[in-house]
Short mmCIF file of C-alpha atoms in Angstrom, two decimals:
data_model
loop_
_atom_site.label_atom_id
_atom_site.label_comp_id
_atom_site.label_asym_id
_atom_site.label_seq_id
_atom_site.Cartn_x
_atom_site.Cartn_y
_atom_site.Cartn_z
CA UNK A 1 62.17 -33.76 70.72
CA UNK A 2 60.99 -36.71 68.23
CA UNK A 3 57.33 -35.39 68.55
CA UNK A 4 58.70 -31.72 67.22
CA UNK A 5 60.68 -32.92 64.43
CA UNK A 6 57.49 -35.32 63.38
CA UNK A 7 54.67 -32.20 64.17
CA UNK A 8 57.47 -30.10 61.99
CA UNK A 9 57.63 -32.39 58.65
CA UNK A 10 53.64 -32.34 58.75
CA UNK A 11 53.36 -28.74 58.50
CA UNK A 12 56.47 -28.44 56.13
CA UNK A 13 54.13 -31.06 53.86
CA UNK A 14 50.83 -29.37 54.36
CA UNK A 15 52.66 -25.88 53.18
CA UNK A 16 54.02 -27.65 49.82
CA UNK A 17 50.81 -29.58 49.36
CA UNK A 18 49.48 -25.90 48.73
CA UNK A 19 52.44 -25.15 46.63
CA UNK A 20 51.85 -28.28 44.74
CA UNK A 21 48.09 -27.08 44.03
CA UNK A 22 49.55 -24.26 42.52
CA UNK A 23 52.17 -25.76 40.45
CA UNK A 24 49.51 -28.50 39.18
CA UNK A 25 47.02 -26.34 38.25
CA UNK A 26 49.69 -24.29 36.27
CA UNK A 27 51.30 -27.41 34.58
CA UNK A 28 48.05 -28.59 33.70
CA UNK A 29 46.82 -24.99 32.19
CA UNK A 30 50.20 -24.74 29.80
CA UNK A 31 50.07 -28.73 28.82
CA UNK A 32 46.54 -28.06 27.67
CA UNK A 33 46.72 -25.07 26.49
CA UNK A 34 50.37 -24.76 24.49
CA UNK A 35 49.70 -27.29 22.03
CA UNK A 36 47.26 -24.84 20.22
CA UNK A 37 49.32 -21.78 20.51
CA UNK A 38 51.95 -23.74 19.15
CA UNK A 39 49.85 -25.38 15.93
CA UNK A 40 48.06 -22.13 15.76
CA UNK A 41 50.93 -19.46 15.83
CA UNK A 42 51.12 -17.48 18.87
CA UNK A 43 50.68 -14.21 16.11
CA UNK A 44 47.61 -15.93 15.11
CA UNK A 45 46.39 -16.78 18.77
CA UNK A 46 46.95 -13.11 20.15
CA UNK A 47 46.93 -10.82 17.03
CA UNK A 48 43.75 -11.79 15.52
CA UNK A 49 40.54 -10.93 16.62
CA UNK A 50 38.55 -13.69 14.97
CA UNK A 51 37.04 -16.56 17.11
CA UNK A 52 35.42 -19.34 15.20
CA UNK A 53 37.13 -22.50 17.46
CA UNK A 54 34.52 -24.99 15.38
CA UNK A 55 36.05 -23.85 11.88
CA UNK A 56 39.84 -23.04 13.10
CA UNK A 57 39.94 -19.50 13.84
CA UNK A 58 41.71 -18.90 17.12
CA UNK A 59 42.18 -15.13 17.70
CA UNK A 60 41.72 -14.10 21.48
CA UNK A 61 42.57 -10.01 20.67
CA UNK A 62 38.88 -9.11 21.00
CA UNK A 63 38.74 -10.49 24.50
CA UNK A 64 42.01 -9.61 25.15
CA UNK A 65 41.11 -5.85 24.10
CA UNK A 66 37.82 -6.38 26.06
CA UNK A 67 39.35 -7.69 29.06
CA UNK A 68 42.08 -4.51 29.62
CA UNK A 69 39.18 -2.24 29.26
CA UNK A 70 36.55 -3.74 31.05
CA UNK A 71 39.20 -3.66 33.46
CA UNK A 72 40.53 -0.40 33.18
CA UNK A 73 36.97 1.16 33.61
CA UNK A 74 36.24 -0.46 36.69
CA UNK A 75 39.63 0.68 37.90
CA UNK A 76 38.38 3.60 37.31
CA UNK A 77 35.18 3.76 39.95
CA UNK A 78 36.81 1.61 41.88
CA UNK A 79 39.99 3.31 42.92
CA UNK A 80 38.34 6.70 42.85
CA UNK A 81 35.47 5.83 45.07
CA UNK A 82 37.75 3.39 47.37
CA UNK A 83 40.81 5.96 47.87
CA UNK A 84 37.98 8.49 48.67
CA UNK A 85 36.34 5.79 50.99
CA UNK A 86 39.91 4.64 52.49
CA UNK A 87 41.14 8.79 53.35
CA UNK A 88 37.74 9.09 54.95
CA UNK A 89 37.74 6.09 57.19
CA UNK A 90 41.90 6.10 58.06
CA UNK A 91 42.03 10.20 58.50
CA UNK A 92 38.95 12.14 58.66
CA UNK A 93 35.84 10.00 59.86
CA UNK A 94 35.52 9.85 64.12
CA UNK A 95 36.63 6.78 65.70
CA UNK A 96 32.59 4.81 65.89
CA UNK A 97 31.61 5.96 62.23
CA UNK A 98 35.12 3.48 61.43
CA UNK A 99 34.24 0.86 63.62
CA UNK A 100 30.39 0.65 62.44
CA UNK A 101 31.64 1.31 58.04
CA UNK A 102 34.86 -0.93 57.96
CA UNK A 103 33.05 -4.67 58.39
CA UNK A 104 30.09 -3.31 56.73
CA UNK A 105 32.60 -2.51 53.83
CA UNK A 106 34.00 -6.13 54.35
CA UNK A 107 31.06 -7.48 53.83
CA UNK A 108 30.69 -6.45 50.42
CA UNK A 109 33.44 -9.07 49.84
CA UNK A 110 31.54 -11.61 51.15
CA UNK A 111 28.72 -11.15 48.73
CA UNK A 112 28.70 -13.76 45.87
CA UNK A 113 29.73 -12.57 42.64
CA UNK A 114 26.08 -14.37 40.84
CA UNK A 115 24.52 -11.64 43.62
CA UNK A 116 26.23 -8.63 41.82
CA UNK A 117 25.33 -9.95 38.21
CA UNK A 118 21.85 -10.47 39.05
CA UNK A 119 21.59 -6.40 40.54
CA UNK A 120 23.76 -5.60 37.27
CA UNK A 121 20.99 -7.24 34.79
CA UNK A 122 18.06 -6.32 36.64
CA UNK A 123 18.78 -2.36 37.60
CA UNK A 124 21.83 -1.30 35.73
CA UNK A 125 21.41 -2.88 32.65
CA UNK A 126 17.95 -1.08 31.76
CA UNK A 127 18.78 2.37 32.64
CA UNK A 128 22.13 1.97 30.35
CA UNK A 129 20.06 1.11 27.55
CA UNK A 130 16.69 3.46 28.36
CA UNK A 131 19.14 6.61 28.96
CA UNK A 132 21.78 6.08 27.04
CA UNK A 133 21.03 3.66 24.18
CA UNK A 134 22.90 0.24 23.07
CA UNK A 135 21.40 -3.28 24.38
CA UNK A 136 22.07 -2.26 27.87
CA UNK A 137 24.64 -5.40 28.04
CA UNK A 138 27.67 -3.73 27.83
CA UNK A 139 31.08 -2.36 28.61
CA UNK A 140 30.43 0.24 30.80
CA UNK A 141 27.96 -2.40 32.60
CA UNK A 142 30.65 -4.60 33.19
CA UNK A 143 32.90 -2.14 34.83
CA UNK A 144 30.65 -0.75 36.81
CA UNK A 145 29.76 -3.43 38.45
CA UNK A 146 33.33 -4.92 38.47
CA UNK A 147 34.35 -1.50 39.74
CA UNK A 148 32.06 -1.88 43.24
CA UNK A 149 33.00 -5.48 43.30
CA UNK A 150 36.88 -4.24 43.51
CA UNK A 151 35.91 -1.78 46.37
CA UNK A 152 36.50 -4.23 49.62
CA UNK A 153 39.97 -4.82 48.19
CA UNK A 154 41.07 -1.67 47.42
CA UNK A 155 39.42 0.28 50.90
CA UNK A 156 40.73 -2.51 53.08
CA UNK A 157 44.22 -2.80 51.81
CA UNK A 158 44.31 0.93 51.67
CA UNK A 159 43.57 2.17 55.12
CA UNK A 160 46.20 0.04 56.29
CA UNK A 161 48.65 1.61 54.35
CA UNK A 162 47.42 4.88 55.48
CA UNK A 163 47.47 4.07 59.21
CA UNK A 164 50.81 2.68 58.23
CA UNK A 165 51.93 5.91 58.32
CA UNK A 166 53.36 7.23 61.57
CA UNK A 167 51.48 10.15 63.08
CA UNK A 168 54.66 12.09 63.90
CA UNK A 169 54.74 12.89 59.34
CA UNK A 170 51.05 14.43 60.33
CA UNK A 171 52.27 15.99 63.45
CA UNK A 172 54.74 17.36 61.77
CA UNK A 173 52.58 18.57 58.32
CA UNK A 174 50.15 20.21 60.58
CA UNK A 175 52.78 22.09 62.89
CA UNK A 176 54.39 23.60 59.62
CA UNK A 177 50.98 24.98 59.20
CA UNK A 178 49.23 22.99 56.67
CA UNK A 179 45.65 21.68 56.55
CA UNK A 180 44.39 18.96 57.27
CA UNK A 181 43.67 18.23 53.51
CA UNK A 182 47.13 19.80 52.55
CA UNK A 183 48.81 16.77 55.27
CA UNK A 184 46.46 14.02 53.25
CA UNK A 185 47.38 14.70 49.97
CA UNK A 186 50.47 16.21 50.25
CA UNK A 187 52.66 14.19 53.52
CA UNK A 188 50.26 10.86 53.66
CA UNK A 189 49.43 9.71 50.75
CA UNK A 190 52.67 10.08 49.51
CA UNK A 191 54.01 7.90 52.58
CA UNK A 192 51.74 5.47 51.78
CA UNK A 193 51.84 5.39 48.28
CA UNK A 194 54.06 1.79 48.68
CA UNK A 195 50.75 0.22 50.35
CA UNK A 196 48.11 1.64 47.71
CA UNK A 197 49.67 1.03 44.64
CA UNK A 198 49.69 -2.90 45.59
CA UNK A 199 46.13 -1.91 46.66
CA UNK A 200 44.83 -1.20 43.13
CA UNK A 201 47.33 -3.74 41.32
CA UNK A 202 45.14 -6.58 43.32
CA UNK A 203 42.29 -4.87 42.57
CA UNK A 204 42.61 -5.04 38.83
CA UNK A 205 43.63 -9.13 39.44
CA UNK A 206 40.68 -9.38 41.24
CA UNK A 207 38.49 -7.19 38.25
CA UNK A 208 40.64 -9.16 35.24
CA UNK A 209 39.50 -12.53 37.24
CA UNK A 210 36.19 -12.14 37.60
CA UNK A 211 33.91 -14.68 35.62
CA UNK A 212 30.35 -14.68 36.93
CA UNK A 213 29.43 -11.30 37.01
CA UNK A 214 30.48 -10.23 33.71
CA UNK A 215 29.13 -12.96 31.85
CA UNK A 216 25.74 -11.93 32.76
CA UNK A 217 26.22 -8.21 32.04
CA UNK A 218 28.53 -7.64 29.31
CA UNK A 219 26.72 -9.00 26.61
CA UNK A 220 29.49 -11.58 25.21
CA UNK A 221 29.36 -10.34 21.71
CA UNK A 222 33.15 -11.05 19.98
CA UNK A 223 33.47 -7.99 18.40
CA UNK A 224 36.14 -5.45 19.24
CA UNK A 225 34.47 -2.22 21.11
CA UNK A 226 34.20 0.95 19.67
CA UNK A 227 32.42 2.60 22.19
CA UNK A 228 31.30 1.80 26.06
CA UNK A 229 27.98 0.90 24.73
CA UNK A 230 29.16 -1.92 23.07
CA UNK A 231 28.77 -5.44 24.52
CA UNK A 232 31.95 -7.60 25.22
CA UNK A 233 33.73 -10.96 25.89
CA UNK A 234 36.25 -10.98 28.41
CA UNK A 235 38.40 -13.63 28.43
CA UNK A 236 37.31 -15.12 31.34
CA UNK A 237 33.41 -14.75 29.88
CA UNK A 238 34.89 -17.06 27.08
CA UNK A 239 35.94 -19.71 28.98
CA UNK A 240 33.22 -20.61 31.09
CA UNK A 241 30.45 -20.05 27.88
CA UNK A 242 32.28 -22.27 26.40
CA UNK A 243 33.98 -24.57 28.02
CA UNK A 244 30.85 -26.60 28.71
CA UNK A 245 30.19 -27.52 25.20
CA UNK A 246 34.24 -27.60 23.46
CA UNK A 247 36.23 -30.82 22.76
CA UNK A 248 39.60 -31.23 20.73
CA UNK A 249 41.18 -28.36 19.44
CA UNK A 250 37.85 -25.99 20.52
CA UNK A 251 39.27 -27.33 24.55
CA UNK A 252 42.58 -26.65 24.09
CA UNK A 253 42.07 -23.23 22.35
CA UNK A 254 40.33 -22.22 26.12
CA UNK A 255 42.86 -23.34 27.95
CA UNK A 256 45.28 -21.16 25.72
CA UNK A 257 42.99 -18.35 26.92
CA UNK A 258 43.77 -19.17 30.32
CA UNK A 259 47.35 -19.46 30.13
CA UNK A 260 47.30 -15.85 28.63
CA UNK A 261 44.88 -14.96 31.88
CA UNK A 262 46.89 -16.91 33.88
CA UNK A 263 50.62 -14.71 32.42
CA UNK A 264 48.63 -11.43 33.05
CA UNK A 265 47.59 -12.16 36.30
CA UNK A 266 50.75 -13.84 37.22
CA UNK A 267 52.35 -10.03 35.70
CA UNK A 268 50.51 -7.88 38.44
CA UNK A 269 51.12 -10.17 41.20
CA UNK A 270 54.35 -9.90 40.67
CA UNK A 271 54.58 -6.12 40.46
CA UNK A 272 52.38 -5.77 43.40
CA UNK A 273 54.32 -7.54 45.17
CA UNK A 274 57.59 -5.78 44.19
CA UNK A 275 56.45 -2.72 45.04
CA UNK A 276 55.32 -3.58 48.46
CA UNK A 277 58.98 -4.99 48.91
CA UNK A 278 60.83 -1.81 47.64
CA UNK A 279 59.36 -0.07 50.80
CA UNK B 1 22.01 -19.72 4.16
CA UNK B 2 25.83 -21.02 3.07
CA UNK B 3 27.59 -23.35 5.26
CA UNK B 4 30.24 -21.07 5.99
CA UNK B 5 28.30 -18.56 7.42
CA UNK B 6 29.24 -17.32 10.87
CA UNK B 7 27.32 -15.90 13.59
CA UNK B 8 27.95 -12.17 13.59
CA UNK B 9 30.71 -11.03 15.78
CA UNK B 10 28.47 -8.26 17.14
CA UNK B 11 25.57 -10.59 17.83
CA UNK B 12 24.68 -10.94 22.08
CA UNK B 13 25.74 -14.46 23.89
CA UNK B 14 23.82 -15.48 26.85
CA UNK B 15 25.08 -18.73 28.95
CA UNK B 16 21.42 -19.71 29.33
CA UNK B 17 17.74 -20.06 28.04
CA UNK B 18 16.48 -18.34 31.01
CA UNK B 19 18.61 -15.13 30.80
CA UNK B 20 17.81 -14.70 26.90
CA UNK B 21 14.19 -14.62 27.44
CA UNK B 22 15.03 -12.34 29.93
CA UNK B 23 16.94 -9.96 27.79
CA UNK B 24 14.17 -10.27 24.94
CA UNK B 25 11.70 -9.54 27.52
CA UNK B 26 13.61 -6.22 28.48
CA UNK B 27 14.62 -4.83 25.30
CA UNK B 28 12.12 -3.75 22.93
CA UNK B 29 14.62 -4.38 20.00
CA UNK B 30 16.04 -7.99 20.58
CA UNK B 31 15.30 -11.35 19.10
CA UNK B 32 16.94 -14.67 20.01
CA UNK B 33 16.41 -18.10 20.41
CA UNK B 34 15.55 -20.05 22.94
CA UNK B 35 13.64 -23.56 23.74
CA UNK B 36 9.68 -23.49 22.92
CA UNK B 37 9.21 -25.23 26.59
CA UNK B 38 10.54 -21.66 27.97
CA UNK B 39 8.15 -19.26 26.16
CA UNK B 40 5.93 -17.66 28.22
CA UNK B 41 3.40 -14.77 28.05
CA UNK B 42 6.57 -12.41 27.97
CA UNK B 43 8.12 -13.07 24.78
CA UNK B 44 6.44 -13.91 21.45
CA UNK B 45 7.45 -16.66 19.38
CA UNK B 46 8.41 -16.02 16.24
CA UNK B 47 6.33 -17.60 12.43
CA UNK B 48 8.80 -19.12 10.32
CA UNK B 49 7.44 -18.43 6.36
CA UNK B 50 3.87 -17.78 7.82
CA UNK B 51 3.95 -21.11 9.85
CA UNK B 52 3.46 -20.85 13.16
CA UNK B 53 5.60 -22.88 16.33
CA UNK B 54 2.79 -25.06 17.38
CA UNK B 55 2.94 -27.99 18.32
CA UNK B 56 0.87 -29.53 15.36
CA UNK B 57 3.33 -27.81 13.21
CA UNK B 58 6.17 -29.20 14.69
CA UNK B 59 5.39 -32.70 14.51
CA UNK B 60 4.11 -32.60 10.78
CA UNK B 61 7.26 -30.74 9.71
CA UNK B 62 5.81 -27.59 8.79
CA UNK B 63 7.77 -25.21 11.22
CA UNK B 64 11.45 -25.14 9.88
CA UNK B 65 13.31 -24.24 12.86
CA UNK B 66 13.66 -27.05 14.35
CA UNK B 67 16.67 -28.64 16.82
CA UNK B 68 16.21 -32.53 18.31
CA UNK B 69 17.43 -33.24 21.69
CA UNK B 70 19.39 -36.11 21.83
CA UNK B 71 20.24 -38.77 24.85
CA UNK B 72 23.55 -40.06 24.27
CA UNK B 73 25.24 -42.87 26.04
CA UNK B 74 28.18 -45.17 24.80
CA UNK B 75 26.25 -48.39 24.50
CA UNK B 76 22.79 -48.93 25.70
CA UNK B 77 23.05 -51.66 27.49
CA UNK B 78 20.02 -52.89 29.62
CA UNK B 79 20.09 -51.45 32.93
CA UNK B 80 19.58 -47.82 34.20
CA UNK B 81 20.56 -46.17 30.97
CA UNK B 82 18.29 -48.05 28.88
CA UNK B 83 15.25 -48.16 31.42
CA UNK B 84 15.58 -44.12 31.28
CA UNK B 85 15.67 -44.35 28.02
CA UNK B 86 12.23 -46.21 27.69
CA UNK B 87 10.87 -44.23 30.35
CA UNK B 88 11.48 -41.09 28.22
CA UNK B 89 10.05 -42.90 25.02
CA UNK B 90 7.04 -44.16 26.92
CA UNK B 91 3.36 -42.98 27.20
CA UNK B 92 4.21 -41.72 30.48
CA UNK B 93 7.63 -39.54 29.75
CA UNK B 94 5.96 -38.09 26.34
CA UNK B 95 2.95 -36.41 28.55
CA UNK B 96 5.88 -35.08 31.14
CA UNK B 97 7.58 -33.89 28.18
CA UNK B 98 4.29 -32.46 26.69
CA UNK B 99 3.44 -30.60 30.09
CA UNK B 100 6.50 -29.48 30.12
CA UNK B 101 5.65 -27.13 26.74
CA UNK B 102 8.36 -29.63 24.91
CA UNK B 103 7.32 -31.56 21.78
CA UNK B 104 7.24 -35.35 22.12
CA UNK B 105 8.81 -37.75 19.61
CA UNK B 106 6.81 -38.30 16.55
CA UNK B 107 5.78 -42.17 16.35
#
């Protein structure tokens, strides 16, 4: 009886020691970062969209601006191609196709993100700018390639929901007389529409996150974007260029930028996981 | 140039040396900057006022654009810190440097 109370506390301490990761990692981020926003004016901080930490100008809305859009464009590909992908593999596609295409689709999770930037500069960059003008570094490069990167996410996450959904609402579709595609779109999807929106929520954390990949093909420039052809920063982009090189007020004015990361991310957590809950 | 000139807002930011030669390689329309230890048959390097980026030209002052690359240490005390330091300064660390494409200290 002793040795289950003592095996207990460990594991009730190992499961707040990750806790207590989080909540120091999160403490640390706001007492770096607030005493900027604070000196600086939050109106400043998010409202203006010029960055020159060295002389005092601390306005994140470029990356900010660059960051939802980068974003939103990989959503984009990436929930189109991985719904499509998902309704294949959960309701059309024979039993061995699935079980040779899902861990292949894994895997793509598995490949590191430096992997995806290097295919992004080296193929994708030059046709952007041969075919369709700009510097190639760009917008539409960085969602692109942030839009396959989202893909394991979304398809995995996805097909669960949709065999979530018992086969008696497709028996049922299909005895009524409708198609197969009618029973998808009209009686499944619906059903699992609890399981996909969460789906594409983490999706877009995963996108908003990413660091390595966009660095190398978005180009980094700090203006706002007027067109998809336009290079960007994203906020992550910004803090890892620069963190290397920034001390004093430059340091803390990154770590502001990852407290506002950090809220937005926090944001679709949350609603992912509400949703999930209101099932 | 005025001191309170900015880099343009709309101007490209690589997080290395290596990936801007690689962009200047690519694009028929770039310039940037980069160290002279990383040009290579790729990229061209650029005359400053008609002066060349040779080495000559470096060391007598003639080529403008010019950064140093510092060591920096709190105190150089005698031990590792200063023996690298002596090591870089000497005969031996100049010709590494040199090989390298780098240009060595003037004396």
């Amino acid at each position: 009886m002793k040795k289950e109370l003592f095996i207990e506390r460990v594991l009730l301490f190992l499961a707040l020691s990750s806790i207590g990761a989080l909540v120091t990692i999160t403490v640390f981020i706001f007492w770096e970062g607030i005493p900027l926003i604070a000196s600086a004016g939050l109106k400043n901080f998010l409202l203006s969209s010029h960055w020159a930490p060295t002389r005092g100008h601390f306005g994140i809305l470029a990356m900010i601006i660059s960051s939802v859009f980068v974003t939103l464009g990989a959503l984009i590909l990436g929930v189109l191609l991985g719904l499509a992908c998902a309704i294949t593999l959960a309701e059309f596609a024979p039993e061995r196709v699935k079980i040779l295409l899902k861990p292949t689709l894994e895997l793509l999770a598995g490949i590191p993100s430096v992997v995806y930037g290097f295919l992004g500069v080296v193929w994708l960059v030059p046709l952007i700018r041969d075919y369709l003008g700009g510097p190639g570094l760009s917008l539409l490069a960085g969602s692109v390639i942030l839009g396959i990167m989202i893909l394991p996410t979304v398809i995995s996450i996805s097909i669960d929901a949709l065999s979530a959904v018992p086969d008696l609402y497709r028996d049922g579709s299909i005895a009524l007389g409708a198609t197969n595609w009618q029973t998808v779109h009209r009686v499944v999807l619906p059903a699992a529409s609890s399981g996909i929106i969460p789906a594409i929520i983490l999706g877009m954390g995963r996108a908003i996150g990413e660091t390595m990949a966009v660095i190398m093909v978005a180009g980094n420039a700090l203006k706002i974007p007027t067109s998809v052809l336009d290079p960007v920063r994203t906020l992550t982009a910004n803090i890892a260029l620069e963190l290397g090189y920034a001390s004093g007020r430059h340091r803390e004015a990154l770590f502001a930028t990852g407290i506002v990361l950090f809220v937005i991310i926090m944001i679709l957590n949350l609603t992912a996981s509400a949703i999930t809950r209101r099932r | 140039m005025s001191k309170t000139a900015e880099i343009s807002p709309i101007a490209l930011v690589q997080d290395s040396n290596g990936s801007v030669r690689e962009i200047v390689a690519d694009d028929p329309y770039a310039i940037g900057y980069i160290s002279m230890g990383l040009v290579d048959s790729r990229v061209k390097a650029v005359s400053v006022d008609g002066v060349a980026p040779t080495r000559e030209n470096i060391k007598n002052h003639e080529y403008k654009l010019v950064r140093r690359f510092l060591l920096v240490a709190r105190e150089l005390r005698p031990g590792p810190c200063r023996d690298f330091v002596n090591f870089v300064l000497s005969a031996k660390g100049q010709s590494l440097l040199e090989s390298e494409g780098l240009v060595g200290v003037e004396d």
